mmCIF file of C-alpha atoms in Angstrom:
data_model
loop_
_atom_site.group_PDB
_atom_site.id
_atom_site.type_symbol
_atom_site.label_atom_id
_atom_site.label_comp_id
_atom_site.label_asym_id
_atom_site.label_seq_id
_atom_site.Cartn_x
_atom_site.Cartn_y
_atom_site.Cartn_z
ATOM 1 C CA UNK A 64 139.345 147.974 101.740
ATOM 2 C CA UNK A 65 139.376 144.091 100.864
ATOM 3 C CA UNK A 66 142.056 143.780 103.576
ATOM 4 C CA UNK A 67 140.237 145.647 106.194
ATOM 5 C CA UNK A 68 136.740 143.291 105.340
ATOM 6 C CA UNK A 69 138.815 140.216 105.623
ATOM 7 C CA UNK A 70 140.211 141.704 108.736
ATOM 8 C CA UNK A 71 136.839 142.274 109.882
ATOM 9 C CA UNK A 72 134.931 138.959 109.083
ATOM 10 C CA UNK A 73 138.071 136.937 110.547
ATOM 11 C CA UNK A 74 137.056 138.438 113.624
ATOM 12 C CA UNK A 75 133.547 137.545 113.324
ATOM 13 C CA UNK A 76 134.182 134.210 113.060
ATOM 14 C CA UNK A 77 136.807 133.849 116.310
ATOM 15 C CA UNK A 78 134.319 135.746 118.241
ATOM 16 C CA UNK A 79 131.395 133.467 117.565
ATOM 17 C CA UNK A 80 133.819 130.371 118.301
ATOM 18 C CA UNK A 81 135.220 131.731 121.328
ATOM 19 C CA UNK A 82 132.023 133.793 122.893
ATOM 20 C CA UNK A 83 130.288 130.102 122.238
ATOM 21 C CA UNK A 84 132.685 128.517 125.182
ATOM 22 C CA UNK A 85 131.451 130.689 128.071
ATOM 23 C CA UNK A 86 127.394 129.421 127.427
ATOM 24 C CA UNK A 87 128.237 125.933 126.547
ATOM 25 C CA UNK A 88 130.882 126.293 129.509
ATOM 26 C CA UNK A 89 127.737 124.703 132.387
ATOM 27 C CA UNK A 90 127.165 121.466 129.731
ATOM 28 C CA UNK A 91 130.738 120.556 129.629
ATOM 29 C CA UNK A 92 131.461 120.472 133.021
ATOM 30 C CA UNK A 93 128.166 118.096 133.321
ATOM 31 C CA UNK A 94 129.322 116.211 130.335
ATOM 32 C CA UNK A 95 132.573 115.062 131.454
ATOM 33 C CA UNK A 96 131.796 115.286 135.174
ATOM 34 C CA UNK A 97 134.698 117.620 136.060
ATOM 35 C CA UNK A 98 135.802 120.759 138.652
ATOM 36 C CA UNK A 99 135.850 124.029 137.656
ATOM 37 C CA UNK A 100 139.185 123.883 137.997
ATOM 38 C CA UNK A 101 139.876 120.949 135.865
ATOM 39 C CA UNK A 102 137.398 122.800 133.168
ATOM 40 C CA UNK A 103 139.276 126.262 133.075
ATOM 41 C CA UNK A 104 142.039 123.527 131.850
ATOM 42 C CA UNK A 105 139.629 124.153 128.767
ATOM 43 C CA UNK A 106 140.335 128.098 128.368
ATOM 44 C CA UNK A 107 143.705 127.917 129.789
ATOM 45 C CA UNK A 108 144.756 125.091 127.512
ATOM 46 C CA UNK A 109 143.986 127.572 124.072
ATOM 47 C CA UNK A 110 145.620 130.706 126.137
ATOM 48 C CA UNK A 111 149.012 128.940 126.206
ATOM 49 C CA UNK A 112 149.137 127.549 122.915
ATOM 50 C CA UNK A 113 148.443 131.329 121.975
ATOM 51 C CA UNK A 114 150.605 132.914 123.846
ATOM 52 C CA UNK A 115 153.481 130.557 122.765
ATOM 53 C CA UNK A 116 152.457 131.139 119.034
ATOM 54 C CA UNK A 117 152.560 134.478 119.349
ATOM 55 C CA UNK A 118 156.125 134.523 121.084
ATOM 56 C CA UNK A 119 158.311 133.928 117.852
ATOM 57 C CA UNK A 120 155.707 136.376 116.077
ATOM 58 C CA UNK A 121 158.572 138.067 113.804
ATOM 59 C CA UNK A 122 159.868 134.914 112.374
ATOM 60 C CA UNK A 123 155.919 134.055 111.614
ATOM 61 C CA UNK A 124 155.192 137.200 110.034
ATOM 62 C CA UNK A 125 158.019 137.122 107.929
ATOM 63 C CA UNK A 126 158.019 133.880 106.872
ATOM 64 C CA UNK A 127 154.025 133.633 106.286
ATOM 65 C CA UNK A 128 152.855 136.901 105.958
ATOM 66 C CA UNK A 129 149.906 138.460 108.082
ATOM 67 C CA UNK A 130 147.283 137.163 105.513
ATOM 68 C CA UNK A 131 148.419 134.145 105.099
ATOM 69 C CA UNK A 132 149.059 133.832 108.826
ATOM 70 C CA UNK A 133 145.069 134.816 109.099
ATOM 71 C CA UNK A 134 143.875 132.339 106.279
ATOM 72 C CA UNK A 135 145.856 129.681 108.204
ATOM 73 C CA UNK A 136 144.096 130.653 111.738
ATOM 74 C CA UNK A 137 140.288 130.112 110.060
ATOM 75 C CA UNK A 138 141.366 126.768 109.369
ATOM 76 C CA UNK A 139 142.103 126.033 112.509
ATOM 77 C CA UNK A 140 139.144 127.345 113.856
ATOM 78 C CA UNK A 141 136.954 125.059 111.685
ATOM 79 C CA UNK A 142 139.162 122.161 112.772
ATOM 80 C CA UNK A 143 139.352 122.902 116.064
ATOM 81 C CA UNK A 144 135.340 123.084 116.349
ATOM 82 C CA UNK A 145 134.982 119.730 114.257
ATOM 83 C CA UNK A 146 137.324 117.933 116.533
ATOM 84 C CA UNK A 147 135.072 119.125 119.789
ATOM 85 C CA UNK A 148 132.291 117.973 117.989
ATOM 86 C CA UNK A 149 133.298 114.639 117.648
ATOM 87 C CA UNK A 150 134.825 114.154 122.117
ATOM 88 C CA UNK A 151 133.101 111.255 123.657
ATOM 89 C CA UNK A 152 132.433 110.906 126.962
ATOM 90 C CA UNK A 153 135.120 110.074 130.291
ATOM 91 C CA UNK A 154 138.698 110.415 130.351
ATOM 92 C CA UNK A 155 140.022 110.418 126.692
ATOM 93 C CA UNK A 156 137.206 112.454 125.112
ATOM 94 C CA UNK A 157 138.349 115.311 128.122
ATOM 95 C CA UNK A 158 141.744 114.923 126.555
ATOM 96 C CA UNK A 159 140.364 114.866 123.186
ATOM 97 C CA UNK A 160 138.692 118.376 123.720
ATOM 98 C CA UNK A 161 141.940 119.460 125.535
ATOM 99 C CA UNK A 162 144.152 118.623 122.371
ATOM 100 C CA UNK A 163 141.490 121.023 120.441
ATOM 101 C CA UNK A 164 141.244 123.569 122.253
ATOM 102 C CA UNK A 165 145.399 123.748 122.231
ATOM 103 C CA UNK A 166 145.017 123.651 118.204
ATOM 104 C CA UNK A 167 142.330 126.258 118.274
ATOM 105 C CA UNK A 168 144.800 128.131 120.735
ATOM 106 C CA UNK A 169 147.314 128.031 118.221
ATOM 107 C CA UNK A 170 144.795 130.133 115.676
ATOM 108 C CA UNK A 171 143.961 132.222 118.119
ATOM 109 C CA UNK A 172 147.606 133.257 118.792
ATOM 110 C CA UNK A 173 148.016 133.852 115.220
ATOM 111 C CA UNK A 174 144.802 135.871 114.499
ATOM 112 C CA UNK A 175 145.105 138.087 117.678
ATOM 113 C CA UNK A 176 148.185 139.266 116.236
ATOM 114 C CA UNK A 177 147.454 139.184 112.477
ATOM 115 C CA UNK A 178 144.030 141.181 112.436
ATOM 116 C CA UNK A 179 145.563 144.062 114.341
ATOM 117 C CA UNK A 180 148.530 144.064 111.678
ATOM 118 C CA UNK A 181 145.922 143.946 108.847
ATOM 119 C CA UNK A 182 144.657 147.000 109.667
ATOM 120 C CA UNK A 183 147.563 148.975 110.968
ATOM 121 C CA UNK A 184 149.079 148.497 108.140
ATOM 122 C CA UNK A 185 146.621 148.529 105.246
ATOM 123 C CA UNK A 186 145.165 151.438 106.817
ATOM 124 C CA UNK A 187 147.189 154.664 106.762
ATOM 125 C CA UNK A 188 144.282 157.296 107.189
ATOM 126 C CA UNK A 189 143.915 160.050 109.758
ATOM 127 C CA UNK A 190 141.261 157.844 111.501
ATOM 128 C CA UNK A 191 142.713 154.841 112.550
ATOM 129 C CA UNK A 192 140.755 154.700 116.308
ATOM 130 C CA UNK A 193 137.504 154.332 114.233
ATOM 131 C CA UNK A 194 139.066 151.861 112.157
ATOM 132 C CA UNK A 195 139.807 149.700 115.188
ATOM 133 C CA UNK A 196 137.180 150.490 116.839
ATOM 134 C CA UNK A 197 135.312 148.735 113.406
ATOM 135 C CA UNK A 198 137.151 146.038 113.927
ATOM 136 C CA UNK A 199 136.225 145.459 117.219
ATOM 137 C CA UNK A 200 132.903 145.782 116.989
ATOM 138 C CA UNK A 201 132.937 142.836 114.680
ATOM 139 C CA UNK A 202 134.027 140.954 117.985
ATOM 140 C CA UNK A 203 131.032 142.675 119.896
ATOM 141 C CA UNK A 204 128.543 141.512 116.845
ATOM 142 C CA UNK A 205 129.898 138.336 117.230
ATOM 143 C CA UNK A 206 129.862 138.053 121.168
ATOM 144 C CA UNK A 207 126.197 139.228 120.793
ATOM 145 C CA UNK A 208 125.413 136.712 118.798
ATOM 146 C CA UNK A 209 127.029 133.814 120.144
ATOM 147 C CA UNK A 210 125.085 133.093 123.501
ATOM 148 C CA UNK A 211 122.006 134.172 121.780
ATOM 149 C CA UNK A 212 122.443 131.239 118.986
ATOM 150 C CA UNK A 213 124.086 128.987 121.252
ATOM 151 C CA UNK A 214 120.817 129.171 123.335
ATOM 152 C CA UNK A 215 118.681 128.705 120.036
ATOM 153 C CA UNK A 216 120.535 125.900 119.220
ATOM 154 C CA UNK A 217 120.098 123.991 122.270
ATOM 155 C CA UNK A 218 116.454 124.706 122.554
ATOM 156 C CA UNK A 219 116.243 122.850 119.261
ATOM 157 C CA UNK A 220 117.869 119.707 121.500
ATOM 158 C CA UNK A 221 121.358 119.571 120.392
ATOM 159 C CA UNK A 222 124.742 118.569 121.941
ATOM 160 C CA UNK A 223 126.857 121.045 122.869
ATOM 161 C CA UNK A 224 129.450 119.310 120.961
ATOM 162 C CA UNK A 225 126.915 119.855 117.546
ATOM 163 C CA UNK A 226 126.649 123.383 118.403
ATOM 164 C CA UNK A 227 130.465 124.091 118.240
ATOM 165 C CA UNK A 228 130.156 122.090 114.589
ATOM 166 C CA UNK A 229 127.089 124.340 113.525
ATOM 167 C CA UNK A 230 129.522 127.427 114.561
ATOM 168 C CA UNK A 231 132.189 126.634 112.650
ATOM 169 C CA UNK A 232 130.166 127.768 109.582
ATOM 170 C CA UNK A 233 131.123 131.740 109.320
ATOM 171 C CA UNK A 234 134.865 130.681 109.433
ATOM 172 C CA UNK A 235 134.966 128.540 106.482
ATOM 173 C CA UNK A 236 133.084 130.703 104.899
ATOM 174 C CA UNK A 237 135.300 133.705 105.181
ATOM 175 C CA UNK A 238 138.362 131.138 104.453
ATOM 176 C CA UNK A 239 136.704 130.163 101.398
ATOM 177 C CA UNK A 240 135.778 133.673 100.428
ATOM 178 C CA UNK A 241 139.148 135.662 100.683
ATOM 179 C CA UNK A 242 141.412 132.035 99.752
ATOM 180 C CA UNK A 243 143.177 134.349 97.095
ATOM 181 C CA UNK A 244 143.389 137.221 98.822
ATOM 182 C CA UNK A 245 147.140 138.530 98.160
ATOM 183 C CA UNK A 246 150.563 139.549 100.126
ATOM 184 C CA UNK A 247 150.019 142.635 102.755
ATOM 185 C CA UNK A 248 153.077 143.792 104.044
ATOM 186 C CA UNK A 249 154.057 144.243 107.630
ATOM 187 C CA UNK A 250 156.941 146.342 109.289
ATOM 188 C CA UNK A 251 158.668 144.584 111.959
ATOM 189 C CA UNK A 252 162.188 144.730 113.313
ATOM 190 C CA UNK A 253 164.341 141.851 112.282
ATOM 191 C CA UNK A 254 165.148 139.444 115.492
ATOM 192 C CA UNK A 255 167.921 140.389 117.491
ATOM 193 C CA UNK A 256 167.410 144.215 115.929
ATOM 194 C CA UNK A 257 167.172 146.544 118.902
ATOM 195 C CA UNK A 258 164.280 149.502 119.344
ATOM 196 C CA UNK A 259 164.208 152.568 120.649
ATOM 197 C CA UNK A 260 161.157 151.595 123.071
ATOM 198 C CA UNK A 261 162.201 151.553 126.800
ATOM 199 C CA UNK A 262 161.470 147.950 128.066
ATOM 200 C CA UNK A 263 159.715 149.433 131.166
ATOM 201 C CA UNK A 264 157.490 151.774 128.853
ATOM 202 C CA UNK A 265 156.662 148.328 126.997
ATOM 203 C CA UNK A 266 155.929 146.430 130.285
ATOM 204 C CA UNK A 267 153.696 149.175 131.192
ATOM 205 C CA UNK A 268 151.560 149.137 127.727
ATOM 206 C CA UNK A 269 151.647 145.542 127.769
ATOM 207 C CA UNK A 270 150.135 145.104 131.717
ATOM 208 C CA UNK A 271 147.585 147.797 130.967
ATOM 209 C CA UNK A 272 146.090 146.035 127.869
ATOM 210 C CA UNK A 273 146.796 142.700 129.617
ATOM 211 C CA UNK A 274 144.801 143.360 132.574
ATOM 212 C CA UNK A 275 142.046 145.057 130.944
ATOM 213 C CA UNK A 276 141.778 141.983 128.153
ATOM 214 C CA UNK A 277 141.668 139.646 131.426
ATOM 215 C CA UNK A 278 139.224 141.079 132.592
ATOM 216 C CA UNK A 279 136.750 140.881 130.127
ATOM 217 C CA UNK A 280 137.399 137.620 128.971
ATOM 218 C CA UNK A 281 136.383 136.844 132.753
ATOM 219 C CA UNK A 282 132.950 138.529 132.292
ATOM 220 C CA UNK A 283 132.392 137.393 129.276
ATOM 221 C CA UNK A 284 133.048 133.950 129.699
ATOM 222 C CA UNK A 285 132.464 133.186 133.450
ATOM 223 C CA UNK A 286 129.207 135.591 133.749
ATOM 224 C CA UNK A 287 126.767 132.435 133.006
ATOM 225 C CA UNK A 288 128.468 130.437 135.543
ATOM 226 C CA UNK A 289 128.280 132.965 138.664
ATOM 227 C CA UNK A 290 124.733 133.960 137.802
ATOM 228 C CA UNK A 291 123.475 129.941 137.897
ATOM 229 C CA UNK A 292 125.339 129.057 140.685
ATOM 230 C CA UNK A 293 125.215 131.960 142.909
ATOM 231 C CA UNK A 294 121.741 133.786 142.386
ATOM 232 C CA UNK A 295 120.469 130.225 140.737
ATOM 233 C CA UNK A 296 119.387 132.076 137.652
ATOM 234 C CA UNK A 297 118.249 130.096 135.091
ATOM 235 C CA UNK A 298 120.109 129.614 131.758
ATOM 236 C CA UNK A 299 117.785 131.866 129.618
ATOM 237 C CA UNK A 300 118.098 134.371 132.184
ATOM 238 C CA UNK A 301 121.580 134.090 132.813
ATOM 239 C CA UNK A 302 122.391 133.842 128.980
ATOM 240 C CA UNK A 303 120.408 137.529 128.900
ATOM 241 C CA UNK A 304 122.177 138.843 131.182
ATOM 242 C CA UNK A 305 125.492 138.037 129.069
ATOM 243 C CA UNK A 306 123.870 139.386 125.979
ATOM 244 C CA UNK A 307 123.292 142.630 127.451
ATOM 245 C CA UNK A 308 127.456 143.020 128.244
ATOM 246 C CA UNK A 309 127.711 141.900 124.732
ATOM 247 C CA UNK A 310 125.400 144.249 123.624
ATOM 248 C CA UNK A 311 126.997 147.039 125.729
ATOM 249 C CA UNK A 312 130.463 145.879 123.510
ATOM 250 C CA UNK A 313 128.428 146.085 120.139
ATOM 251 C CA UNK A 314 126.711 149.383 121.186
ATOM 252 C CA UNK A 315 129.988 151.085 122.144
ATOM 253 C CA UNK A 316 132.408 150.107 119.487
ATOM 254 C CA UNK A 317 129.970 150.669 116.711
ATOM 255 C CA UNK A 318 129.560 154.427 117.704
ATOM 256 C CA UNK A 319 132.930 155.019 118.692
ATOM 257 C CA UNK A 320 133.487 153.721 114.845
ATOM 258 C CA UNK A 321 130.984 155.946 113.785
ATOM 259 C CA UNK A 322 131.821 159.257 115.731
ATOM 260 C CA UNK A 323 134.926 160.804 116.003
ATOM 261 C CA UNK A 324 135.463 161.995 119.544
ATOM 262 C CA UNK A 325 137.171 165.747 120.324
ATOM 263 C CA UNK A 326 139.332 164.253 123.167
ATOM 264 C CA UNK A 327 142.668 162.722 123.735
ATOM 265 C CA UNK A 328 142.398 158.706 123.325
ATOM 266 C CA UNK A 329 144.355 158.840 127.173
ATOM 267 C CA UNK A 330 141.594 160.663 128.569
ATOM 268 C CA UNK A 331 138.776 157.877 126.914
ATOM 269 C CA UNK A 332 141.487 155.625 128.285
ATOM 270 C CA UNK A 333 140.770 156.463 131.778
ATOM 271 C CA UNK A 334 137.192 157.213 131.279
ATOM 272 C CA UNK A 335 136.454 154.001 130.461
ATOM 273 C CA UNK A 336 138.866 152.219 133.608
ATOM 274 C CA UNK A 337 137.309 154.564 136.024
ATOM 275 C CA UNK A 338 133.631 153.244 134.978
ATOM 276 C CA UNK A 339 134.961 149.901 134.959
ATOM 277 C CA UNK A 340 135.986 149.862 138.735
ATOM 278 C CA UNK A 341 132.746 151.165 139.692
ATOM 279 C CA UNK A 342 130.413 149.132 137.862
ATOM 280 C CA UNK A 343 132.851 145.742 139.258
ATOM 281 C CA UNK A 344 132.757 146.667 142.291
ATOM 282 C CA UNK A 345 128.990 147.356 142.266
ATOM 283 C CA UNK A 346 127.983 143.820 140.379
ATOM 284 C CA UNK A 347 129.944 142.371 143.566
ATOM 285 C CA UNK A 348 128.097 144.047 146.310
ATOM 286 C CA UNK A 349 124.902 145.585 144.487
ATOM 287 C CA UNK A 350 123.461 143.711 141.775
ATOM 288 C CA UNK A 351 125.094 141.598 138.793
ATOM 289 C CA UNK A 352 123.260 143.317 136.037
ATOM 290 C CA UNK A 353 126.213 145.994 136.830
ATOM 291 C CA UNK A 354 128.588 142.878 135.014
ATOM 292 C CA UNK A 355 126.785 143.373 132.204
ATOM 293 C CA UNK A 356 126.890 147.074 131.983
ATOM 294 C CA UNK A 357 130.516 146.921 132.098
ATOM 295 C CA UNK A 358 130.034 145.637 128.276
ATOM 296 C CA UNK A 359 129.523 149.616 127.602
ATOM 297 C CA UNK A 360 132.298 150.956 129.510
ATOM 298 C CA UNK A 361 134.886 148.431 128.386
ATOM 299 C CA UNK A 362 134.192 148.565 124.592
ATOM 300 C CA UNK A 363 136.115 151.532 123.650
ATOM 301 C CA UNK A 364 139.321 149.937 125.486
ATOM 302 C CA UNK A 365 140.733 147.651 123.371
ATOM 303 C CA UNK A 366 140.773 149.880 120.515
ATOM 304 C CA UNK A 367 141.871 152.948 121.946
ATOM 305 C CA UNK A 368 145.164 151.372 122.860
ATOM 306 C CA UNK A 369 145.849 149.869 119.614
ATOM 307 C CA UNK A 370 145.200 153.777 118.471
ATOM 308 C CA UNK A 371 147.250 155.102 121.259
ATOM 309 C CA UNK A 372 149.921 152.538 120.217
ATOM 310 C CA UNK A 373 149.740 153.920 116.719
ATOM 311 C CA UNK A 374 149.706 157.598 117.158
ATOM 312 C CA UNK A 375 152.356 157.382 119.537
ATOM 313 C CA UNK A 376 155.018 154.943 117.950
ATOM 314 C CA UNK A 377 154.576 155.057 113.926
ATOM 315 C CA UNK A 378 157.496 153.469 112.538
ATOM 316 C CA UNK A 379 157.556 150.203 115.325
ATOM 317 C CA UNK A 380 153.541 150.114 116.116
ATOM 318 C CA UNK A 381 153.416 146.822 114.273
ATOM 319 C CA UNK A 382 156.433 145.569 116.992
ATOM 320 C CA UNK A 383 154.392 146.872 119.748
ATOM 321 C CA UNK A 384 151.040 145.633 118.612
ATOM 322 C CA UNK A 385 152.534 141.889 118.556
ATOM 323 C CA UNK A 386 154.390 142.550 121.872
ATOM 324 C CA UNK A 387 151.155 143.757 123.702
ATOM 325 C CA UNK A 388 149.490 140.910 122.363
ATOM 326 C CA UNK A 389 152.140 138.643 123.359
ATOM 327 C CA UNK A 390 151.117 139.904 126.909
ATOM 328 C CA UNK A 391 147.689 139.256 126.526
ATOM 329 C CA UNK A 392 148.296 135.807 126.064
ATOM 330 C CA UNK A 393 150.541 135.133 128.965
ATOM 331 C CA UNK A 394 147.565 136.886 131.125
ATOM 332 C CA UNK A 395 145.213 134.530 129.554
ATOM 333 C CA UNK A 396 147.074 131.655 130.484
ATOM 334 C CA UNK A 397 147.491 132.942 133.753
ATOM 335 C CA UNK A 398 143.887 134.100 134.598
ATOM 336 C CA UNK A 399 141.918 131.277 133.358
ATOM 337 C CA UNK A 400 143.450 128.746 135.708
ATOM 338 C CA UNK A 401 143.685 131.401 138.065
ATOM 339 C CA UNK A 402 139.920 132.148 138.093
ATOM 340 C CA UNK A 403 139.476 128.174 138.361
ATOM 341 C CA UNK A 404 141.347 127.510 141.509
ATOM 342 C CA UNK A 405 139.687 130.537 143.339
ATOM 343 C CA UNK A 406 136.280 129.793 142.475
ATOM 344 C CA UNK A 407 137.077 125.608 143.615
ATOM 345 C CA UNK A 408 138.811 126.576 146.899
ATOM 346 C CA UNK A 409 137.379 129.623 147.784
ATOM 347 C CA UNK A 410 134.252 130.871 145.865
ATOM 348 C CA UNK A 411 132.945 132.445 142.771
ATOM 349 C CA UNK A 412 132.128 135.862 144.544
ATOM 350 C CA UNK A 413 135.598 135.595 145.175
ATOM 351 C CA UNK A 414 136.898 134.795 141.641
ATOM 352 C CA UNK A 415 134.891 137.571 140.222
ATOM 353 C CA UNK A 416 136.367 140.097 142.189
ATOM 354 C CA UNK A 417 139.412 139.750 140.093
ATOM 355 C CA UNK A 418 137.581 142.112 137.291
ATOM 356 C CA UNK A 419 138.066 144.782 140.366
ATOM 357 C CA UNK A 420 141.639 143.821 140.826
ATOM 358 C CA UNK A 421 142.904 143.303 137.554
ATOM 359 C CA UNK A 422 140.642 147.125 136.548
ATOM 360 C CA UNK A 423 142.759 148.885 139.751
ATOM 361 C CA UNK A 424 146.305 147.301 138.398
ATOM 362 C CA UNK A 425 145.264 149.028 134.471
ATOM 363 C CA UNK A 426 144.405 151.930 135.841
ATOM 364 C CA UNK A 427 147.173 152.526 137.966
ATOM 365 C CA UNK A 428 149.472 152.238 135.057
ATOM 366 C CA UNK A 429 146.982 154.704 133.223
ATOM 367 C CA UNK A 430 147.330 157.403 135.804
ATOM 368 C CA UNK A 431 150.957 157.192 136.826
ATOM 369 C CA UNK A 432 152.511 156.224 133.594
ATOM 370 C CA UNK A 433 153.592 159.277 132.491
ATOM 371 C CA UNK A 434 155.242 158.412 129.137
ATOM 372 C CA UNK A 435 151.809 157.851 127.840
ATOM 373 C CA UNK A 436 150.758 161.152 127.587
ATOM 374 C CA UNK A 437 150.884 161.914 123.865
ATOM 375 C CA UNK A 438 154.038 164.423 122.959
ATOM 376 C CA UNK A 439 152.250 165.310 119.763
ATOM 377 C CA UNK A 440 148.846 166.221 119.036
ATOM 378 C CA UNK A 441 146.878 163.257 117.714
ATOM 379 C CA UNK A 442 145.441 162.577 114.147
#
């Protein structure tokens, strides 16, 4: 159980960290008088530096160990927010934050990765989708919470770059708290080692949770943004409006942890995409509070396919957790900069639309991706 709490609070802390970038997101761009596409440098930056930390992921985990791997990610994170807490204004203090945000990339990539490994392998019960779906809701808590403080904060008149400082907190806490916690072994094949996974079965896992993960880091961190620039909310209101999807995340994942479901995790699978295209496409030609309801649908996502993953593939889960992940972090890279140059040259409504696109392409794997359909029953 002490690996599955340290597990669990390591997430807490990443999501505060990270769910703090989307609020603070409208200050920075003032700060350093920048585009939106020279900002999304900002979240594309970190999604690189994770997704090439997570590439050589068996050497890491051998060599370090998933806790240690963790323990070394926390530090990062309190580093990472110290050195945006100290970026001065013009030129140099943009490349300041930019080095940062690489550094706290780096953390991420190893976290991501770790946290899922934690618990797939310290965990060898019958219910390992409510275990995930525990974890996970430790990243809803913590995406709840984030705008919410980050607004308190700055009410109480402080930089944006003292917020990230005050936010660091939870992660050296947990880092200071779990410092001796021991080895946890991980199964994963040795490089070079070949697996019996089809690579097109593995490009297929790895778009689906790719495109799904892209699309909520778009909501979740762009959702501010759209709602101040194109209904000119204000940034209470707008900041609500984001706590509600987070809320939605919480709400979902902690019941789902809770309550153990009587269907297949495919069929939640494409439950959850199918209420994800409609509520996109209705916050683009309806009403935005539908972006925020999408919090519910997508919350049991994420940790139904690290379950699926599990149930279907025992013995080389741990390889396909890090190679999913791995995937996630290329579409991070990809999206963020993506999202930037289509809300500059063409327009947010625009940009936003790629939650619809990027929810058609998952689902379409999800419905005509027949080797996901479980040949044995489930646990």
């Amino acid at each position: 159980m002490v690996y599955i709490a340290f597990a669990y609070l390591s997430l807490v802390g990443l999501g505060l960290i990270d769910n703090s970038r989307g609020p603070l997101y409208p200050q920075i761009l003032e700060y350093f008088q920048i585009t939106k596409a020279e900002g999304a440098l900002i979240f594309s930056s970190s999604s690189l530096s994770a997704f090439l930390t997570a590439l050589p992921v068996r050497s890491w985990v051998k060599k370090l160990g998933i806790i240690r791997a963790t323990k070394i990610s926390l530090f990062f994170d309190v580093i990472s927010c110290w050195g945006f807490s100290f970026c001065g204004e013009g030129e140099l203090g943009f490349i300041t934050l930019l080095a940062f945000s690489v550094l706290f990339g780096v953390g991420v990539g190893l976290k991501t990765i770790s946290m899922n490994l934690i618990i797939n392998s310290a965990y060898k019960g019958a219910q390992k989708r409510k275990i995930f779906s525990g974890l996970h809701s430790m990243y809803g808590a913590s995406s709840l919470l984030a705008p919410l403080l980050v607004g308190w904060l700055l009410t109480k008149d402080l930089l944006w770059t003292e917020v990230f400082r005050l936010i660091s907190i939870p992660s050296l806490l947990v880092l200071i708290g779990f410092c001796k916690l021991g080895h946890l072994e991980s199964v994963m094949p040795k490089t070079g080692e070949k697996t019996d996974v089809p690579l097109s079965l593995l490009v297929s896992v790895s778009v689906m949770l790719s495109t799904y993960v892209a699309s909520e880091i778009i909501v979740s961190t762009r959702l501010v943004l759209y709602l101040k620039e194109v209904y000119f909310y204000e940034s209470a209101e707008a900041s609500f409006y984001l706590s509600l999807f987070f809320v939605g995340l919480l709400l979902g994942r902690v019941l789902f942890s809770i309550k153990e479901l009587a269907i297949s995790t495919l069929s939640i699978l494409r439950f959850s995409i199918i209420l994800n295209l409609i509520l996109s496409i209705t916050g683009l030609f309806y009403h935005p509070i539908a972006f925020s309801l999408l919090g519910l649908s997508m919350s049991i996502f994420f940790p139904c396919v690290m379950s699926l993953i599990s149930e279907q593939f025992t013995i080389l889960s741990d390889y396909l957790v890090a190679k999913a992940m791995q995937a996630v972090g290329f579409s991070l890279v990809t999206i963020h900069y993506l999202f930037g140059l289509v809300s500059t040259y063409f327009s947010l409504e625009a940009a936003m639309s790629l939650v619809f696109i990027l929810s058609l392409i998952c689902a379409s794997i999800l419905f005509l991706e027949r080797r996901l359909v479980l040949p044995a029953p489930r646990d």
